[in-house]
Amino acid sequence: MGKLDGKVALVTGGTSGIGKAIADLFQEEGASVTVVGRNKYAGQVAVDNGKNFLKCDVAKPDEIDRLAKAVKLQCDRLDILVNCAGIWQTYILEDITPENYKQVFDTDTGSVIFMTKAFMPMLIQSHGNIINVASIGGLQSHIAGRSQYLYGAAKAATIQFSQLCALNYAPDVRVNCLIPGPTDTPIYHNRDFSWVPDQIPMGTLGEPQDAAGAALFLATSEYITGAMLTVDGGASLK
């Protein structure tokens, strides 16, 4: 018997990386999973593996509104919302433009805000829960890097937004924040990050499955809300 039998989950960014690992694990644990993404070919892979797929650019609030209508037609309930869609773009201060500022914040923070707004009524009805995926780059205790201005600020905003929602929507909806450290996902494959494991106390990059296991814990822990759960091999301790 799975830990999520009978549950309905919606996962943004669910076609690759951490989002895919979460969607896969939730499906293994018995949930009916719909993944949301921009790539219809990756979405077809999800469908071939027994999930539902809805195409949506969650950086655009009007597309989120259409997504919400489609989900309501497709599902009579929603128990778990995982906001995992995001981009990792780094710029030194002198290179920041209004265009890349908007792109990073619309994707990494705006998507979380407007997805939460759109689906909160369904989650209140089911007494469900939300898991927002941030990053140790957004932690006040972990100021690192010379070019994470936009990314770090966007993820810090996601953490604060999550905790405000946790406070304001308890006891109807639990809202928690999953905070991965450096994880072996496709965004790492085009750059040289061979130096990163030396900066992690546990000596290795995380795997998407590490974050997925933590997401399952948050999804099934009925007395946890407002938590910031780091999954980083101790990286944020340095």
JSON list of C-alpha atoms in Angstrom, two decimals:
[
{"chain": "A", "resi": 1, "resn": "MET", "atom": "CA", "xyz": [0.00, 0.00, 0.00]},
{"chain": "A", "resi": 2, "resn": "GLY", "atom": "CA", "xyz": [1.47, 3.34, -1.07]},
{"chain": "A", "resi": 3, "resn": "LYS", "atom": "CA", "xyz": [1.81, 6.36, 1.17]},
{"chain": "A", "resi": 4, "resn": "LEU", "atom": "CA", "xyz": [-0.12, 8.47, -1.34]},
{"chain": "A", "resi": 5, "resn": "ASP", "atom": "CA", "xyz": [-2.85, 6.05, -2.38]},
{"chain": "A", "resi": 6, "resn": "GLY", "atom": "CA", "xyz": [-5.91, 7.98, -3.53]},
{"chain": "A", "resi": 7, "resn": "LYS", "atom": "CA", "xyz": [-4.12, 11.32, -3.62]},
{"chain": "A", "resi": 8, "resn": "VAL", "atom": "CA", "xyz": [-3.98, 13.66, -6.61]},
{"chain": "A", "resi": 9, "resn": "ALA", "atom": "CA", "xyz": [-0.75, 15.59, -7.18]},
{"chain": "A", "resi": 10, "resn": "LEU", "atom": "CA", "xyz": [0.24, 18.36, -9.57]},
{"chain": "A", "resi": 11, "resn": "VAL", "atom": "CA", "xyz": [3.97, 18.94, -10.17]},
{"chain": "A", "resi": 12, "resn": "THR", "atom": "CA", "xyz": [5.34, 21.89, -12.13]},
{"chain": "A", "resi": 13, "resn": "GLY", "atom": "CA", "xyz": [8.72, 21.35, -13.71]},
{"chain": "A", "resi": 14, "resn": "GLY", "atom": "CA", "xyz": [7.85, 17.68, -13.51]},
{"chain": "A", "resi": 15, "resn": "THR", "atom": "CA", "xyz": [9.46, 16.51, -16.74]},
{"chain": "A", "resi": 16, "resn": "SER", "atom": "CA", "xyz": [13.11, 16.75, -15.65]},
{"chain": "A", "resi": 17, "resn": "GLY", "atom": "CA", "xyz": [15.48, 16.97, -12.72]},
{"chain": "A", "resi": 18, "resn": "ILE", "atom": "CA", "xyz": [14.09, 17.23, -9.20]},
{"chain": "A", "resi": 19, "resn": "GLY", "atom": "CA", "xyz": [10.53, 17.74, -10.42]},
{"chain": "A", "resi": 20, "resn": "LYS", "atom": "CA", "xyz": [10.61, 14.52, -12.41]},
{"chain": "A", "resi": 21, "resn": "ALA", "atom": "CA", "xyz": [12.05, 12.59, -9.46]},
{"chain": "A", "resi": 22, "resn": "ILE", "atom": "CA", "xyz": [9.25, 13.90, -7.24]},
{"chain": "A", "resi": 23, "resn": "ALA", "atom": "CA", "xyz": [6.58, 13.05, -9.82]},
{"chain": "A", "resi": 24, "resn": "ASP", "atom": "CA", "xyz": [8.02, 9.54, -10.26]},
{"chain": "A", "resi": 25, "resn": "LEU", "atom": "CA", "xyz": [8.18, 8.85, -6.52]},
{"chain": "A", "resi": 26, "resn": "PHE", "atom": "CA", "xyz": [4.68, 10.19, -5.87]},
{"chain": "A", "resi": 27, "resn": "GLN", "atom": "CA", "xyz": [3.37, 7.96, -8.64]},
{"chain": "A", "resi": 28, "resn": "GLU", "atom": "CA", "xyz": [5.19, 4.95, -7.14]},
{"chain": "A", "resi": 29, "resn": "GLU", "atom": "CA", "xyz": [3.53, 5.74, -3.81]},
{"chain": "A", "resi": 30, "resn": "GLY", "atom": "CA", "xyz": [0.07, 5.58, -5.37]},
{"chain": "A", "resi": 31, "resn": "ALA", "atom": "CA", "xyz": [-0.76, 9.16, -6.32]},
{"chain": "A", "resi": 32, "resn": "SER", "atom": "CA", "xyz": [-2.41, 10.17, -9.57]},
{"chain": "A", "resi": 33, "resn": "VAL", "atom": "CA", "xyz": [0.19, 12.62, -10.91]},
{"chain": "A", "resi": 34, "resn": "THR", "atom": "CA", "xyz": [-0.14, 15.41, -13.44]},
{"chain": "A", "resi": 35, "resn": "VAL", "atom": "CA", "xyz": [3.10, 17.02, -14.53]},
{"chain": "A", "resi": 36, "resn": "VAL", "atom": "CA", "xyz": [3.24, 20.52, -15.93]},
{"chain": "A", "resi": 37, "resn": "GLY", "atom": "CA", "xyz": [5.91, 21.77, -18.30]},
{"chain": "A", "resi": 38, "resn": "ARG", "atom": "CA", "xyz": [6.69, 23.59, -21.52]},
{"chain": "A", "resi": 39, "resn": "ASN", "atom": "CA", "xyz": [8.22, 20.70, -23.48]},
{"chain": "A", "resi": 40, "resn": "LYS", "atom": "CA", "xyz": [5.52, 18.59, -25.12]},
{"chain": "A", "resi": 41, "resn": "TYR", "atom": "CA", "xyz": [8.03, 15.88, -26.07]},
{"chain": "A", "resi": 42, "resn": "ALA", "atom": "CA", "xyz": [9.15, 15.44, -22.46]},
{"chain": "A", "resi": 43, "resn": "GLY", "atom": "CA", "xyz": [5.47, 15.55, -21.55]},
{"chain": "A", "resi": 44, "resn": "GLN", "atom": "CA", "xyz": [4.77, 12.65, -23.87]},
{"chain": "A", "resi": 45, "resn": "VAL", "atom": "CA", "xyz": [7.40, 10.61, -22.00]},
{"chain": "A", "resi": 46, "resn": "ALA", "atom": "CA", "xyz": [5.51, 11.34, -18.79]},
{"chain": "A", "resi": 47, "resn": "VAL", "atom": "CA", "xyz": [2.26, 10.21, -20.41]},
{"chain": "A", "resi": 48, "resn": "ASP", "atom": "CA", "xyz": [3.92, 7.04, -21.68]},
{"chain": "A", "resi": 49, "resn": "ASN", "atom": "CA", "xyz": [4.90, 6.33, -18.08]},
{"chain": "A", "resi": 50, "resn": "GLY", "atom": "CA", "xyz": [1.37, 6.62, -16.76]},
{"chain": "A", "resi": 51, "resn": "LYS", "atom": "CA", "xyz": [1.20, 10.26, -15.72]},
{"chain": "A", "resi": 52, "resn": "ASN", "atom": "CA", "xyz": [-0.94, 13.07, -17.05]},
{"chain": "A", "resi": 53, "resn": "PHE", "atom": "CA", "xyz": [0.70, 16.03, -18.77]},
{"chain": "A", "resi": 54, "resn": "LEU", "atom": "CA", "xyz": [-0.51, 19.58, -19.24]},
{"chain": "A", "resi": 55, "resn": "LYS", "atom": "CA", "xyz": [1.54, 22.04, -21.25]},
{"chain": "A", "resi": 56, "resn": "CYS", "atom": "CA", "xyz": [1.96, 25.41, -19.57]},
{"chain": "A", "resi": 57, "resn": "ASP", "atom": "CA", "xyz": [4.56, 28.13, -19.18]},
{"chain": "A", "resi": 58, "resn": "VAL", "atom": "CA", "xyz": [4.08, 28.88, -15.50]},
{"chain": "A", "resi": 59, "resn": "ALA", "atom": "CA", "xyz": [6.04, 32.12, -15.83]},
{"chain": "A", "resi": 60, "resn": "LYS", "atom": "CA", "xyz": [2.88, 33.51, -17.48]},
{"chain": "A", "resi": 61, "resn": "PRO", "atom": "CA", "xyz": [-0.13, 34.09, -15.18]},
{"chain": "A", "resi": 62, "resn": "ASP", "atom": "CA", "xyz": [-2.61, 33.89, -18.05]},
{"chain": "A", "resi": 63, "resn": "GLU", "atom": "CA", "xyz": [-1.36, 30.39, -18.90]},
{"chain": "A", "resi": 64, "resn": "ILE", "atom": "CA", "xyz": [-1.68, 29.42, -15.23]},
{"chain": "A", "resi": 65, "resn": "ASP", "atom": "CA", "xyz": [-5.32, 30.54, -15.32]},
{"chain": "A", "resi": 66, "resn": "ARG", "atom": "CA", "xyz": [-5.95, 28.27, -18.30]},
{"chain": "A", "resi": 67, "resn": "LEU", "atom": "CA", "xyz": [-4.08, 25.45, -16.55]},
{"chain": "A", "resi": 68, "resn": "ALA", "atom": "CA", "xyz": [-6.29, 25.79, -13.48]},
{"chain": "A", "resi": 69, "resn": "LYS", "atom": "CA", "xyz": [-9.42, 25.49, -15.61]},
{"chain": "A", "resi": 70, "resn": "ALA", "atom": "CA", "xyz": [-8.02, 22.39, -17.33]},
{"chain": "A", "resi": 71, "resn": "VAL", "atom": "CA", "xyz": [-7.13, 20.74, -14.02]},
{"chain": "A", "resi": 72, "resn": "LYS", "atom": "CA", "xyz": [-10.59, 21.40, -12.61]},
{"chain": "A", "resi": 73, "resn": "LEU", "atom": "CA", "xyz": [-12.13, 19.74, -15.66]},
{"chain": "A", "resi": 74, "resn": "GLN", "atom": "CA", "xyz": [-9.76, 16.79, -15.43]},
{"chain": "A", "resi": 75, "resn": "CYS", "atom": "CA", "xyz": [-9.75, 16.23, -11.65]},
{"chain": "A", "resi": 76, "resn": "ASP", "atom": "CA", "xyz": [-12.43, 16.52, -9.03]},
{"chain": "A", "resi": 77, "resn": "ARG", "atom": "CA", "xyz": [-9.83, 17.23, -6.34]},
{"chain": "A", "resi": 78, "resn": "LEU", "atom": "CA", "xyz": [-6.23, 18.24, -5.75]},
{"chain": "A", "resi": 79, "resn": "ASP", "atom": "CA", "xyz": [-4.31, 17.08, -2.69]},
{"chain": "A", "resi": 80, "resn": "ILE", "atom": "CA", "xyz": [-0.70, 18.08, -3.37]},
{"chain": "A", "resi": 81, "resn": "LEU", "atom": "CA", "xyz": [0.78, 20.95, -5.34]},
{"chain": "A", "resi": 82, "resn": "VAL", "atom": "CA", "xyz": [4.54, 20.88, -5.95]},
{"chain": "A", "resi": 83, "resn": "ASN", "atom": "CA", "xyz": [5.94, 24.11, -7.36]},
{"chain": "A", "resi": 84, "resn": "CYS", "atom": "CA", "xyz": [9.27, 22.96, -8.80]},
{"chain": "A", "resi": 85, "resn": "ALA", "atom": "CA", "xyz": [9.53, 24.85, -12.08]},
{"chain": "A", "resi": 86, "resn": "GLY", "atom": "CA", "xyz": [12.52, 27.16, -12.12]},
{"chain": "A", "resi": 87, "resn": "ILE", "atom": "CA", "xyz": [15.52, 28.48, -13.97]},
{"chain": "A", "resi": 88, "resn": "TRP", "atom": "CA", "xyz": [19.05, 29.05, -12.77]},
{"chain": "A", "resi": 89, "resn": "GLN", "atom": "CA", "xyz": [20.61, 32.09, -14.35]},
{"chain": "A", "resi": 90, "resn": "THR", "atom": "CA", "xyz": [23.55, 33.93, -12.85]},
{"chain": "A", "resi": 91, "resn": "TYR", "atom": "CA", "xyz": [24.80, 37.42, -13.62]},
{"chain": "A", "resi": 92, "resn": "ILE", "atom": "CA", "xyz": [27.26, 39.80, -12.06]},
{"chain": "A", "resi": 93, "resn": "LEU", "atom": "CA", "xyz": [25.56, 42.98, -10.92]},
{"chain": "A", "resi": 94, "resn": "GLU", "atom": "CA", "xyz": [26.83, 45.03, -13.85]},
{"chain": "A", "resi": 95, "resn": "ASP", "atom": "CA", "xyz": [25.22, 42.63, -16.36]},
{"chain": "A", "resi": 96, "resn": "ILE", "atom": "CA", "xyz": [21.73, 42.52, -14.87]},
{"chain": "A", "resi": 97, "resn": "THR", "atom": "CA", "xyz": [19.10, 43.85, -17.26]},
{"chain": "A", "resi": 98, "resn": "PRO", "atom": "CA", "xyz": [15.37, 44.44, -16.81]},
{"chain": "A", "resi": 99, "resn": "GLU", "atom": "CA", "xyz": [14.78, 41.54, -19.21]},
{"chain": "A", "resi": 100, "resn": "ASN", "atom": "CA", "xyz": [16.75, 38.90, -17.30]},
{"chain": "A", "resi": 101, "resn": "TYR", "atom": "CA", "xyz": [15.45, 40.26, -13.99]},
{"chain": "A", "resi": 102, "resn": "LYS", "atom": "CA", "xyz": [11.90, 39.69, -15.23]},
{"chain": "A", "resi": 103, "resn": "GLN", "atom": "CA", "xyz": [12.68, 36.25, -16.62]},
{"chain": "A", "resi": 104, "resn": "VAL", "atom": "CA", "xyz": [14.21, 34.97, -13.38]},
{"chain": "A", "resi": 105, "resn": "PHE", "atom": "CA", "xyz": [11.59, 36.43, -11.05]},
{"chain": "A", "resi": 106, "resn": "ASP", "atom": "CA", "xyz": [8.61, 35.53, -13.24]},
{"chain": "A", "resi": 107, "resn": "THR", "atom": "CA", "xyz": [9.78, 31.90, -13.35]},
{"chain": "A", "resi": 108, "resn": "ASP", "atom": "CA", "xyz": [11.32, 31.31, -9.92]},
{"chain": "A", "resi": 109, "resn": "THR", "atom": "CA", "xyz": [8.97, 33.41, -7.78]},
{"chain": "A", "resi": 110, "resn": "GLY", "atom": "CA", "xyz": [6.02, 34.52, -9.87]},
{"chain": "A", "resi": 111, "resn": "SER", "atom": "CA", "xyz": [5.16, 30.97, -10.87]},
{"chain": "A", "resi": 112, "resn": "VAL", "atom": "CA", "xyz": [4.99, 29.93, -7.22]},
{"chain": "A", "resi": 113, "resn": "ILE", "atom": "CA", "xyz": [2.81, 32.87, -6.28]},
{"chain": "A", "resi": 114, "resn": "PHE", "atom": "CA", "xyz": [0.32, 32.54, -9.12]},
{"chain": "A", "resi": 115, "resn": "MET", "atom": "CA", "xyz": [0.16, 28.74, -9.04]},
{"chain": "A", "resi": 116, "resn": "THR", "atom": "CA", "xyz": [-0.58, 28.96, -5.31]},
{"chain": "A", "resi": 117, "resn": "LYS", "atom": "CA", "xyz": [-3.25, 31.58, -5.89]},
{"chain": "A", "resi": 118, "resn": "ALA", "atom": "CA", "xyz": [-4.87, 29.58, -8.68]},
{"chain": "A", "resi": 119, "resn": "PHE", "atom": "CA", "xyz": [-5.01, 26.25, -6.85]},
{"chain": "A", "resi": 120, "resn": "MET", "atom": "CA", "xyz": [-5.49, 27.29, -3.23]},
{"chain": "A", "resi": 121, "resn": "PRO", "atom": "CA", "xyz": [-9.32, 26.90, -3.41]},
{"chain": "A", "resi": 122, "resn": "MET", "atom": "CA", "xyz": [-8.97, 23.24, -4.48]},
{"chain": "A", "resi": 123, "resn": "LEU", "atom": "CA", "xyz": [-6.38, 22.60, -1.79]},
{"chain": "A", "resi": 124, "resn": "ILE", "atom": "CA", "xyz": [-8.54, 24.19, 0.91]},
{"chain": "A", "resi": 125, "resn": "GLN", "atom": "CA", "xyz": [-11.37, 21.90, -0.13]},
{"chain": "A", "resi": 126, "resn": "SER", "atom": "CA", "xyz": [-9.18, 18.79, 0.18]},
{"chain": "A", "resi": 127, "resn": "HIS", "atom": "CA", "xyz": [-7.15, 20.01, 3.19]},
{"chain": "A", "resi": 128, "resn": "GLY", "atom": "CA", "xyz": [-4.14, 19.45, 0.98]},
{"chain": "A", "resi": 129, "resn": "ASN", "atom": "CA", "xyz": [-0.58, 20.69, 1.01]},
{"chain": "A", "resi": 130, "resn": "ILE", "atom": "CA", "xyz": [1.90, 22.67, -1.04]},
{"chain": "A", "resi": 131, "resn": "ILE", "atom": "CA", "xyz": [5.62, 22.02, -1.44]},
{"chain": "A", "resi": 132, "resn": "ASN", "atom": "CA", "xyz": [7.59, 24.90, -2.90]},
{"chain": "A", "resi": 133, "resn": "VAL", "atom": "CA", "xyz": [11.08, 24.05, -4.15]},
{"chain": "A", "resi": 134, "resn": "ALA", "atom": "CA", "xyz": [13.58, 26.82, -3.39]},
{"chain": "A", "resi": 135, "resn": "SER", "atom": "CA", "xyz": [17.36, 26.59, -2.99]},
{"chain": "A", "resi": 136, "resn": "ILE", "atom": "CA", "xyz": [20.04, 27.07, -0.38]},
{"chain": "A", "resi": 137, "resn": "GLY", "atom": "CA", "xyz": [20.94, 30.11, -2.49]},
{"chain": "A", "resi": 138, "resn": "GLY", "atom": "CA", "xyz": [17.90, 31.78, -0.94]},
{"chain": "A", "resi": 139, "resn": "LEU", "atom": "CA", "xyz": [18.90, 31.19, 2.68]},
{"chain": "A", "resi": 140, "resn": "GLN", "atom": "CA", "xyz": [20.01, 34.18, 4.72]},
{"chain": "A", "resi": 141, "resn": "SER", "atom": "CA", "xyz": [22.53, 31.89, 6.41]},
{"chain": "A", "resi": 142, "resn": "HIS", "atom": "CA", "xyz": [24.14, 30.90, 3.11]},
{"chain": "A", "resi": 143, "resn": "ILE", "atom": "CA", "xyz": [25.44, 33.86, 1.15]},
{"chain": "A", "resi": 144, "resn": "ALA", "atom": "CA", "xyz": [27.69, 32.43, -1.53]},
{"chain": "A", "resi": 145, "resn": "GLY", "atom": "CA", "xyz": [28.70, 33.13, -5.10]},
{"chain": "A", "resi": 146, "resn": "ARG", "atom": "CA", "xyz": [29.51, 36.33, -6.92]},
{"chain": "A", "resi": 147, "resn": "SER", "atom": "CA", "xyz": [26.73, 36.17, -9.49]},
{"chain": "A", "resi": 148, "resn": "GLN", "atom": "CA", "xyz": [23.60, 34.78, -7.76]},
{"chain": "A", "resi": 149, "resn": "TYR", "atom": "CA", "xyz": [21.94, 38.14, -7.21]},
{"chain": "A", "resi": 150, "resn": "LEU", "atom": "CA", "xyz": [18.76, 37.38, -9.12]},
{"chain": "A", "resi": 151, "resn": "TYR", "atom": "CA", "xyz": [18.55, 33.66, -8.38]},
{"chain": "A", "resi": 152, "resn": "GLY", "atom": "CA", "xyz": [19.30, 34.05, -4.68]},
{"chain": "A", "resi": 153, "resn": "ALA", "atom": "CA", "xyz": [16.85, 36.92, -4.29]},
{"chain": "A", "resi": 154, "resn": "ALA", "atom": "CA", "xyz": [14.10, 35.04, -6.14]},
{"chain": "A", "resi": 155, "resn": "LYS", "atom": "CA", "xyz": [14.56, 31.91, -4.03]},
{"chain": "A", "resi": 156, "resn": "ALA", "atom": "CA", "xyz": [14.64, 33.97, -0.82]},
{"chain": "A", "resi": 157, "resn": "ALA", "atom": "CA", "xyz": [11.30, 35.47, -1.87]},
{"chain": "A", "resi": 158, "resn": "THR", "atom": "CA", "xyz": [9.93, 31.96, -2.47]},
{"chain": "A", "resi": 159, "resn": "ILE", "atom": "CA", "xyz": [10.93, 30.90, 1.05]},
{"chain": "A", "resi": 160, "resn": "GLN", "atom": "CA", "xyz": [9.31, 33.97, 2.63]},
{"chain": "A", "resi": 161, "resn": "PHE", "atom": "CA", "xyz": [6.16, 33.55, 0.52]},
{"chain": "A", "resi": 162, "resn": "SER", "atom": "CA", "xyz": [5.90, 29.90, 1.59]},
{"chain": "A", "resi": 163, "resn": "GLN", "atom": "CA", "xyz": [6.07, 30.76, 5.27]},
{"chain": "A", "resi": 164, "resn": "LEU", "atom": "CA", "xyz": [3.50, 33.53, 4.93]},
{"chain": "A", "resi": 165, "resn": "CYS", "atom": "CA", "xyz": [1.14, 31.09, 3.22]},
{"chain": "A", "resi": 166, "resn": "ALA", "atom": "CA", "xyz": [1.78, 28.49, 5.92]},
{"chain": "A", "resi": 167, "resn": "LEU", "atom": "CA", "xyz": [0.78, 31.00, 8.59]},
{"chain": "A", "resi": 168, "resn": "ASN", "atom": "CA", "xyz": [-2.25, 32.39, 6.81]},
{"chain": "A", "resi": 169, "resn": "TYR", "atom": "CA", "xyz": [-3.78, 29.15, 5.50]},
{"chain": "A", "resi": 170, "resn": "ALA", "atom": "CA", "xyz": [-3.33, 26.89, 8.53]},
{"chain": "A", "resi": 171, "resn": "PRO", "atom": "CA", "xyz": [-5.05, 24.68, 9.50]},
{"chain": "A", "resi": 172, "resn": "ASP", "atom": "CA", "xyz": [-6.69, 24.12, 6.12]},
{"chain": "A", "resi": 173, "resn": "VAL", "atom": "CA", "xyz": [-3.58, 23.84, 3.92]},
{"chain": "A", "resi": 174, "resn": "ARG", "atom": "CA", "xyz": [-0.02, 22.97, 4.90]},
{"chain": "A", "resi": 175, "resn": "VAL", "atom": "CA", "xyz": [2.72, 24.84, 3.03]},
{"chain": "A", "resi": 176, "resn": "ASN", "atom": "CA", "xyz": [6.37, 23.81, 3.24]},
{"chain": "A", "resi": 177, "resn": "CYS", "atom": "CA", "xyz": [9.57, 24.69, 1.45]},
{"chain": "A", "resi": 178, "resn": "LEU", "atom": "CA", "xyz": [12.03, 22.13, 0.13]},
{"chain": "A", "resi": 179, "resn": "ILE", "atom": "CA", "xyz": [15.51, 23.60, -0.11]},
{"chain": "A", "resi": 180, "resn": "PRO", "atom": "CA", "xyz": [17.98, 21.57, -2.16]},
{"chain": "A", "resi": 181, "resn": "GLY", "atom": "CA", "xyz": [21.67, 22.26, -2.42]},
{"chain": "A", "resi": 182, "resn": "PRO", "atom": "CA", "xyz": [23.78, 21.44, -5.49]},
{"chain": "A", "resi": 183, "resn": "THR", "atom": "CA", "xyz": [22.05, 18.53, -7.20]},
{"chain": "A", "resi": 184, "resn": "ASP", "atom": "CA", "xyz": [23.06, 16.49, -10.24]},
{"chain": "A", "resi": 185, "resn": "THR", "atom": "CA", "xyz": [20.43, 17.69, -12.70]},
{"chain": "A", "resi": 186, "resn": "PRO", "atom": "CA", "xyz": [20.64, 18.79, -16.36]},
{"chain": "A", "resi": 187, "resn": "ILE", "atom": "CA", "xyz": [21.48, 22.40, -15.41]},
{"chain": "A", "resi": 188, "resn": "TYR", "atom": "CA", "xyz": [24.84, 21.15, -14.16]},
{"chain": "A", "resi": 189, "resn": "HIS", "atom": "CA", "xyz": [25.73, 19.27, -17.31]},
{"chain": "A", "resi": 190, "resn": "ASN", "atom": "CA", "xyz": [26.79, 22.24, -19.44]},
{"chain": "A", "resi": 191, "resn": "ARG", "atom": "CA", "xyz": [29.19, 23.81, -16.97]},
{"chain": "A", "resi": 192, "resn": "ASP", "atom": "CA", "xyz": [32.26, 22.71, -15.02]},
{"chain": "A", "resi": 193, "resn": "PHE", "atom": "CA", "xyz": [31.13, 22.04, -11.47]},
{"chain": "A", "resi": 194, "resn": "SER", "atom": "CA", "xyz": [33.86, 19.55, -10.64]},
{"chain": "A", "resi": 195, "resn": "TRP", "atom": "CA", "xyz": [34.87, 21.81, -7.77]},
{"chain": "A", "resi": 196, "resn": "VAL", "atom": "CA", "xyz": [31.45, 21.74, -6.08]},
{"chain": "A", "resi": 197, "resn": "PRO", "atom": "CA", "xyz": [31.77, 18.42, -4.12]},
{"chain": "A", "resi": 198, "resn": "ASP", "atom": "CA", "xyz": [34.77, 19.85, -2.30]},
{"chain": "A", "resi": 199, "resn": "GLN", "atom": "CA", "xyz": [32.48, 22.54, -0.88]},
{"chain": "A", "resi": 200, "resn": "ILE", "atom": "CA", "xyz": [29.96, 20.02, 0.47]},
{"chain": "A", "resi": 201, "resn": "PRO", "atom": "CA", "xyz": [30.66, 18.41, 3.86]},
{"chain": "A", "resi": 202, "resn": "MET", "atom": "CA", "xyz": [29.27, 15.07, 2.66]},
{"chain": "A", "resi": 203, "resn": "GLY", "atom": "CA", "xyz": [31.60, 15.22, -0.33]},
{"chain": "A", "resi": 204, "resn": "THR", "atom": "CA", "xyz": [29.22, 14.72, -3.22]},
{"chain": "A", "resi": 205, "resn": "LEU", "atom": "CA", "xyz": [26.46, 16.36, -5.24]},
{"chain": "A", "resi": 206, "resn": "GLY", "atom": "CA", "xyz": [22.93, 15.44, -4.29]},
{"chain": "A", "resi": 207, "resn": "GLU", "atom": "CA", "xyz": [20.77, 13.28, -6.52]},
{"chain": "A", "resi": 208, "resn": "PRO", "atom": "CA", "xyz": [17.22, 14.24, -7.57]},
{"chain": "A", "resi": 209, "resn": "GLN", "atom": "CA", "xyz": [15.96, 11.22, -5.61]},
{"chain": "A", "resi": 210, "resn": "ASP", "atom": "CA", "xyz": [17.32, 12.76, -2.40]},
{"chain": "A", "resi": 211, "resn": "ALA", "atom": "CA", "xyz": [15.08, 15.77, -2.82]},
{"chain": "A", "resi": 212, "resn": "ALA", "atom": "CA", "xyz": [12.15, 13.56, -3.88]},
{"chain": "A", "resi": 213, "resn": "GLY", "atom": "CA", "xyz": [12.38, 11.55, -0.66]},
{"chain": "A", "resi": 214, "resn": "ALA", "atom": "CA", "xyz": [12.26, 14.76, 1.34]},
{"chain": "A", "resi": 215, "resn": "ALA", "atom": "CA", "xyz": [9.25, 15.94, -0.67]},
{"chain": "A", "resi": 216, "resn": "LEU", "atom": "CA", "xyz": [7.43, 12.70, 0.14]},
{"chain": "A", "resi": 217, "resn": "PHE", "atom": "CA", "xyz": [8.18, 13.25, 3.82]},
{"chain": "A", "resi": 218, "resn": "LEU", "atom": "CA", "xyz": [6.69, 16.75, 3.68]},
{"chain": "A", "resi": 219, "resn": "ALA", "atom": "CA", "xyz": [3.68, 15.56, 1.69]},
{"chain": "A", "resi": 220, "resn": "THR", "atom": "CA", "xyz": [2.81, 12.92, 4.29]},
{"chain": "A", "resi": 221, "resn": "SER", "atom": "CA", "xyz": [3.73, 14.70, 7.55]},
{"chain": "A", "resi": 222, "resn": "GLU", "atom": "CA", "xyz": [0.40, 16.02, 8.74]},
{"chain": "A", "resi": 223, "resn": "TYR", "atom": "CA", "xyz": [1.74, 18.23, 11.55]},
{"chain": "A", "resi": 224, "resn": "ILE", "atom": "CA", "xyz": [4.46, 20.05, 9.60]},
{"chain": "A", "resi": 225, "resn": "THR", "atom": "CA", "xyz": [3.81, 23.44, 8.03]},
{"chain": "A", "resi": 226, "resn": "GLY", "atom": "CA", "xyz": [6.07, 26.41, 7.44]},
{"chain": "A", "resi": 227, "resn": "ALA", "atom": "CA", "xyz": [9.15, 24.19, 7.43]},
{"chain": "A", "resi": 228, "resn": "MET", "atom": "CA", "xyz": [12.33, 24.88, 5.48]},
{"chain": "A", "resi": 229, "resn": "LEU", "atom": "CA", "xyz": [13.82, 21.43, 4.84]},
{"chain": "A", "resi": 230, "resn": "THR", "atom": "CA", "xyz": [17.36, 21.57, 3.46]},
{"chain": "A", "resi": 231, "resn": "VAL", "atom": "CA", "xyz": [18.60, 18.65, 1.37]},
{"chain": "A", "resi": 232, "resn": "ASP", "atom": "CA", "xyz": [22.15, 19.75, 0.71]},
{"chain": "A", "resi": 233, "resn": "GLY", "atom": "CA", "xyz": [24.72, 17.38, 2.20]},
{"chain": "A", "resi": 234, "resn": "GLY", "atom": "CA", "xyz": [25.56, 20.07, 4.75]},
{"chain": "A", "resi": 235, "resn": "ALA", "atom": "CA", "xyz": [26.50, 22.68, 2.12]},
{"chain": "A", "resi": 236, "resn": "SER", "atom": "CA", "xyz": [24.53, 25.44, 3.86]},
{"chain": "A", "resi": 237, "resn": "LEU", "atom": "CA", "xyz": [26.54, 24.91, 7.05]},
{"chain": "A", "resi": 238, "resn": "LYS", "atom": "CA", "xyz": [29.64, 26.43, 5.46]}
]
